[in-house]
């Protein structure tokens, strides 16, 4: 067989191989995108948060048995959906997508303090005006709007899917 015959016979095979590689790549990318979005469910985030109810508060602690407020939210997001958020409450507010009070969803973070530039506490909204947070009584659920908290903002660290 001459060199030119082999070369012309290989062209369709190379084209077919390239198309196959493209199809496999597209299929893998689509499945990875679907897997990552379905892996970001509120139920996973809530499950990890509730698992730590009663854990004690320790300033600067990031879990898994002791938490401060932002250590708790950082831990919950990382362990549940592998989402890394900043360490402190102020940095979490500054580094995540802001949402309005009217657009708050379960799993969003609620910030407290003197102003948006002086945040001293963070909790995770769990619906019906309540949050789960780590404060001096440990990890508890409590009302967002309480006399001892001054809400200054809300953010959405991740777009979560909801089962309900």
Rosetta silent file (secondary structure, phi, psi, omega in degrees, C-alpha in Angstrom):
SEQUENCE: XXXXXXXXXXXXXXXXXXXXXXXXXXXXXXXXXXXXXXXXXXXXXXXXXXXXXXXXXXXXXXXXXXXXXXXXXXXXXXXXXXXXXXXXXXXXXXXXXXXXXXXXXXXXXXXXXXXXXXXXXXXXXXXXXXXXXXXXXXXXXXXXXXXXXXXXXXXXXXXXXXXX
SCORE:     score description
SCORE:     0.000 S_00000001
   1 L     0.000  137.317 -179.027    0.000    0.000    0.000 S_00000001
   2 L   -81.066  162.333 -178.584    1.316    3.406   -0.864 S_00000001
   3 H   -60.718  -39.781 -178.699    1.775    6.171    1.636 S_00000001
   4 H   -68.145  -34.074  178.572   -0.977    8.354    0.060 S_00000001
   5 H   -68.101  -42.913  178.229   -3.572    5.535    0.269 S_00000001
   6 H   -62.873  -43.666 -179.379   -2.846    5.015    3.970 S_00000001
   7 H   -60.579  -45.101 -178.755   -3.001    8.758    4.560 S_00000001
   8 H   -71.010  -28.575  177.537   -6.412    9.085    2.842 S_00000001
   9 H   -73.812  -28.830 -178.866   -7.754    6.050    4.730 S_00000001
  10 H   -77.876  -27.182 -177.417   -6.714    7.584    8.069 S_00000001
  11 H   -54.447  -50.219  178.900   -8.488   10.935    7.529 S_00000001
  12 H   -64.204  -33.893  178.484  -12.016    9.596    8.219 S_00000001
  13 H   -67.002  -41.197  177.656  -10.717    7.669   11.236 S_00000001
  14 H   -64.896  -40.248  177.510   -9.058   10.773   12.667 S_00000001
  15 H   -63.389  -44.546  178.583  -12.235   12.781   12.095 S_00000001
  16 H   -62.257  -41.889  178.259  -14.291   10.083   13.806 S_00000001
  17 H   -63.652  -41.307  178.727  -11.858    9.998   16.757 S_00000001
  18 H   -64.392  -43.315  178.132  -12.027   13.786   17.106 S_00000001
  19 H   -63.464  -40.881  178.207  -15.843   13.717   17.079 S_00000001
  20 H   -62.549  -45.288  179.348  -15.864   10.928   19.666 S_00000001
  21 H   -61.781  -41.079  178.128  -13.474   12.858   21.931 S_00000001
  22 H   -63.055  -44.982 -179.269  -15.648   15.974   21.609 S_00000001
  23 H   -62.900  -43.548  178.753  -18.815   14.008   22.481 S_00000001
  24 H   -63.296  -42.869  179.291  -17.196   12.388   25.523 S_00000001
  25 H   -62.639  -45.437  179.698  -15.902   15.765   26.712 S_00000001
  26 H   -63.853  -42.945  179.253  -19.314   17.437   26.310 S_00000001
  27 H   -63.056  -44.426 -179.857  -21.087   14.564   28.094 S_00000001
  28 H   -64.301  -43.386  179.305  -18.592   14.628   30.985 S_00000001
  29 H   -63.886  -43.118  179.585  -18.858   18.421   31.359 S_00000001
  30 H   -63.676  -42.456  179.400  -22.659   18.340   31.348 S_00000001
  31 H   -67.799  -37.057  177.734  -22.749   15.592   33.957 S_00000001
  32 H   -65.282  -41.276  178.590  -20.222   17.403   36.158 S_00000001
  33 H   -64.657  -43.545  178.313  -22.306   20.599   35.992 S_00000001
  34 H   -65.212  -40.149 -179.795  -25.481   18.699   36.857 S_00000001
  35 H   -64.710  -42.116 -177.608  -23.766   16.837   39.688 S_00000001
  36 H   -69.182  -36.386  179.312  -22.389   20.010   41.231 S_00000001
  37 H   -72.699  -37.743  179.682  -25.730   21.823   41.146 S_00000001
  38 H   -74.449  -22.870  177.547  -27.670   18.862   42.530 S_00000001
  39 H   -74.763  -14.719 -178.005  -25.016   18.394   45.215 S_00000001
  40 L   -96.527   63.155 -178.256  -25.738   21.910   46.477 S_00000001
  41 E   -97.911  146.263  177.125  -29.005   21.129   48.216 S_00000001
  42 H   -61.305  -36.250 -178.382  -30.404   22.969   51.198 S_00000001
  43 H   -61.283  -35.771  176.847  -31.237   19.642   52.829 S_00000001
  44 H   -67.163  -43.341  179.905  -27.504   18.747   52.902 S_00000001
  45 H   -63.304  -47.343 -178.914  -26.611   22.126   54.406 S_00000001
  46 H   -63.731  -40.045 -179.210  -29.385   21.895   57.017 S_00000001
  47 H   -59.202  -46.067  179.372  -28.473   18.309   57.924 S_00000001
  48 H   -66.110  -41.966 -179.740  -24.875   19.285   58.745 S_00000001
  49 H   -61.832  -48.032 -178.161  -26.017   22.372   60.660 S_00000001
  50 H   -65.399  -30.703  179.344  -28.566   20.432   62.757 S_00000001
  51 H   -59.213  -25.141 -175.913  -26.034   17.706   63.495 S_00000001
  52 L  -103.550    8.652  173.874  -24.100   20.276   65.535 S_00000001
  53 L   -54.498  133.911 -179.865  -26.988   21.670   67.586 S_00000001
  54 L    92.729  -12.304  176.877  -25.784   21.887   71.172 S_00000001
  55 L   -61.436  146.459 -175.365  -22.096   22.209   70.277 S_00000001
  56 E   -80.147  153.720  177.524  -20.413   24.704   72.570 S_00000001
  57 E   -86.405  129.653  171.140  -19.375   28.224   71.644 S_00000001
  58 L  -139.374  123.594  179.875  -15.666   29.019   71.716 S_00000001
  59 L   -55.361  129.076  177.662  -14.374   32.272   70.234 S_00000001
  60 L    85.400   -4.435 -176.141  -12.269   31.520   67.136 S_00000001
  61 L   -81.292  142.628 -177.441  -13.330   27.842   66.955 S_00000001
  62 E  -120.740   19.200  174.435  -14.117   26.272   63.577 S_00000001
  63 L    95.550  177.890    4.051  -15.489   22.867   64.636 S_00000001
  64 L   -90.513   -4.078 -179.025  -16.349   20.137   64.699 S_00000001
  65 L  -108.180  -19.399  178.184  -17.140   20.204   68.453 S_00000001
  66 E  -133.626  143.824 -178.013  -16.764   23.928   69.233 S_00000001
  67 E  -143.512  151.309  157.402  -17.656   26.902   67.043 S_00000001
  68 L  -101.890 -179.432 -171.229  -17.869   30.640   66.977 S_00000001
  69 H   -60.828  -51.092 -177.561  -20.570   32.138   64.734 S_00000001
  70 H   -77.045  -27.306  173.727  -18.595   32.434   61.500 S_00000001
  71 H   -63.199  -36.387  178.703  -16.626   29.269   62.203 S_00000001
  72 H   -67.345  -50.487 -178.369  -19.974   27.480   62.303 S_00000001
  73 H   -64.060  -40.200  177.672  -21.282   28.884   58.998 S_00000001
  74 H   -61.616  -46.920 -179.606  -17.923   28.256   57.299 S_00000001
  75 H   -60.663  -48.002 -176.785  -17.838   24.672   58.618 S_00000001
  76 H   -59.328  -48.193 -178.716  -21.443   23.921   57.604 S_00000001
  77 H   -66.682  -37.719 -179.425  -20.988   25.120   54.019 S_00000001
  78 H   -69.950  -46.113 -176.265  -17.648   23.362   53.607 S_00000001
  79 H   -73.583  -30.807 -175.242  -18.714   19.998   55.068 S_00000001
  80 H   -84.429  -47.791 -174.885  -22.143   19.886   53.415 S_00000001
  81 H  -129.114   15.560  177.608  -21.549   21.087   49.849 S_00000001
  82 L    58.949   32.545  179.131  -17.775   21.659   49.702 S_00000001
  83 L   -99.498  120.198  178.417  -18.309   25.423   49.439 S_00000001
  84 L   -90.682  125.132  174.960  -15.503   27.485   50.911 S_00000001
  85 L  -122.194  160.771 -177.693  -16.547   30.826   52.373 S_00000001
  86 L   -58.234  166.436 -172.246  -14.379   33.376   54.233 S_00000001
  87 L   -79.462  -43.993 -174.405  -13.549   32.898   57.912 S_00000001
  88 L   -97.617  160.809  179.722  -15.011   35.918   59.721 S_00000001
  89 H   -58.582  -44.897  179.478  -18.579   37.272   59.725 S_00000001
  90 H   -62.814  -43.736  179.586  -17.465   40.544   58.133 S_00000001
  91 H   -67.312  -34.362  176.647  -15.439   38.715   55.463 S_00000001
  92 H   -64.860  -42.907  177.375  -18.378   36.373   54.775 S_00000001
  93 H   -63.137  -48.133 -177.355  -20.635   39.379   54.217 S_00000001
  94 H   -65.234  -31.205 -171.560  -18.050   41.145   52.059 S_00000001
  95 L  -101.853    9.705 -179.860  -17.232   38.028   50.033 S_00000001
  96 L  -128.117  162.308 -175.733  -20.693   36.631   49.225 S_00000001
  97 E   -69.602  124.343  179.957  -23.617   37.713   47.043 S_00000001
  98 E   -74.324  144.671  173.083  -25.929   40.164   48.850 S_00000001
  99 E  -132.007  155.152  178.847  -29.687   39.546   48.896 S_00000001
 100 L   -83.822  162.589  177.768  -32.506   41.715   50.144 S_00000001
 101 H   -56.561  -38.009 -178.078  -34.700   40.868   53.107 S_00000001
 102 H   -72.784  -15.890 -179.151  -37.592   40.233   50.698 S_00000001
 103 H  -109.867   11.101 -177.613  -35.505   37.710   48.706 S_00000001
 104 L   -65.045  139.654  177.981  -34.017   35.729   51.588 S_00000001
 105 L  -125.682  160.781  175.552  -34.066   31.947   51.170 S_00000001
 106 L   -57.302  134.506 -178.275  -33.311   29.043   53.472 S_00000001
 107 L    97.932  -16.578  176.723  -29.554   28.610   53.703 S_00000001
 108 L   -69.435  159.890  178.902  -28.791   32.302   53.240 S_00000001
 109 E   -99.620  143.175  179.525  -26.685   34.029   55.858 S_00000001
 110 E  -115.331  131.997 -175.226  -28.014   36.751   58.156 S_00000001
 111 E  -114.481  146.486 -176.169  -25.609   39.352   59.538 S_00000001
 112 E  -132.448  151.535  177.677  -25.822   41.400   62.725 S_00000001
 113 E   156.548 -159.847 -179.845  -23.912   44.356   64.129 S_00000001
 114 E   -79.839  -33.239  179.942  -23.760   48.115   64.127 S_00000001
 115 E  -164.337  179.511  177.227  -23.749   48.472   60.328 S_00000001
 116 L   -67.235  -13.657  179.403  -22.775   46.638   57.141 S_00000001
 117 L  -104.477    0.824 -178.761  -19.224   47.783   57.880 S_00000001
 118 E  -139.751   64.964 -176.814  -19.282   46.662   61.518 S_00000001
 119 E   -88.699  131.616 -177.815  -20.609   43.086   61.507 S_00000001
 120 E  -120.170   -6.985 -177.256  -20.199   41.118   64.714 S_00000001
 121 E  -154.085  151.597  176.956  -22.397   38.037   64.210 S_00000001
 122 E  -142.445  144.622  174.582  -23.707   35.701   61.503 S_00000001
 123 E  -139.743  168.201  179.158  -26.335   32.971   61.441 S_00000001
 124 E  -107.373  124.114 -179.629  -27.914   30.749   58.784 S_00000001
 125 E   -68.473  131.448 -179.741  -31.549   31.385   57.885 S_00000001
 126 E  -122.916   12.433  175.467  -33.682   28.222   58.138 S_00000001
 127 E   101.578  161.705  177.950  -37.131   29.645   57.392 S_00000001
 128 L    51.894   37.939  177.275  -40.109   31.070   59.276 S_00000001
 129 L    71.821   17.314 -179.180  -38.051   33.928   60.712 S_00000001
 130 E  -118.533  162.763  178.739  -35.586   31.582   62.406 S_00000001
 131 E  -141.657  163.814  169.204  -31.896   30.840   62.106 S_00000001
 132 E  -115.751  130.973 -175.802  -29.356   28.391   63.390 S_00000001
 133 E  -152.006  167.655  174.748  -26.246   30.008   64.794 S_00000001
 134 E  -111.327  120.640  179.053  -23.437   29.641   67.277 S_00000001
 135 E  -143.388 -168.651 -169.970  -23.489   32.158   70.086 S_00000001
 136 L   -57.691  -21.161  175.708  -22.780   32.239   73.806 S_00000001
 137 L   -91.133    7.342 -179.170  -25.379   29.500   74.458 S_00000001
 138 E    93.296 -162.884  179.591  -23.731   27.304   71.783 S_00000001
 139 E   -81.216  117.756 -176.394  -25.259   26.182   68.490 S_00000001
 140 E  -139.636  170.342  166.392  -28.991   26.829   68.733 S_00000001
 141 E  -105.362  141.666  179.491  -32.023   27.790   66.670 S_00000001
 142 E  -158.420  168.922  179.227  -33.553   31.162   67.466 S_00000001
 143 E   -71.044  141.563  177.050  -35.547   34.000   65.951 S_00000001
 144 L   -67.240  -44.047 -176.718  -33.702   36.299   63.567 S_00000001
 145 L   -97.706   92.586  179.353  -35.521   39.358   64.886 S_00000001
 146 L  -125.154  156.433 -178.198  -34.797   39.431   68.602 S_00000001
 147 L   -58.738  -26.407 -176.411  -34.166   42.421   70.894 S_00000001
 148 L   -90.757   -3.163  178.311  -30.493   41.468   71.270 S_00000001
 149 L  -117.291  139.044  174.138  -29.760   41.262   67.523 S_00000001
 150 L  -116.942  105.307 -178.371  -29.620   44.116   65.000 S_00000001
 151 E   -69.253  129.934  178.807  -29.915   42.744   61.454 S_00000001
 152 E  -119.767   -9.406  178.848  -27.674   44.604   59.002 S_00000001
 153 E   173.851  174.164 -177.760  -27.761   42.396   55.898 S_00000001
 154 E  -140.258  150.019  175.142  -28.184   39.088   54.114 S_00000001
 155 E  -146.659  162.351  179.948  -26.116   37.108   51.643 S_00000001
 156 E  -120.000   99.519 -178.908  -26.288   33.939   49.565 S_00000001
 157 L   -68.051  -24.109  179.995  -23.034   31.963   49.721 S_00000001
 158 L  -155.634  151.360  173.377  -24.322   29.384   47.213 S_00000001
 159 L   -84.369  112.441 -174.524  -27.339   28.785   45.014 S_00000001
 160 L  -100.129  151.978  171.773  -29.021   25.858   46.701 S_00000001
 161 E   -94.980  153.212 -176.880  -31.637   23.449   45.411 S_00000001
 162 L  -123.302  134.386 -179.585  -34.698   22.770   47.557 S_00000001
 163 L   -80.901  -24.782 -176.748  -36.472   19.455   47.972 S_00000001
 164 L   -98.447    0.000    0.000  -39.706   20.996   49.209 S_00000001
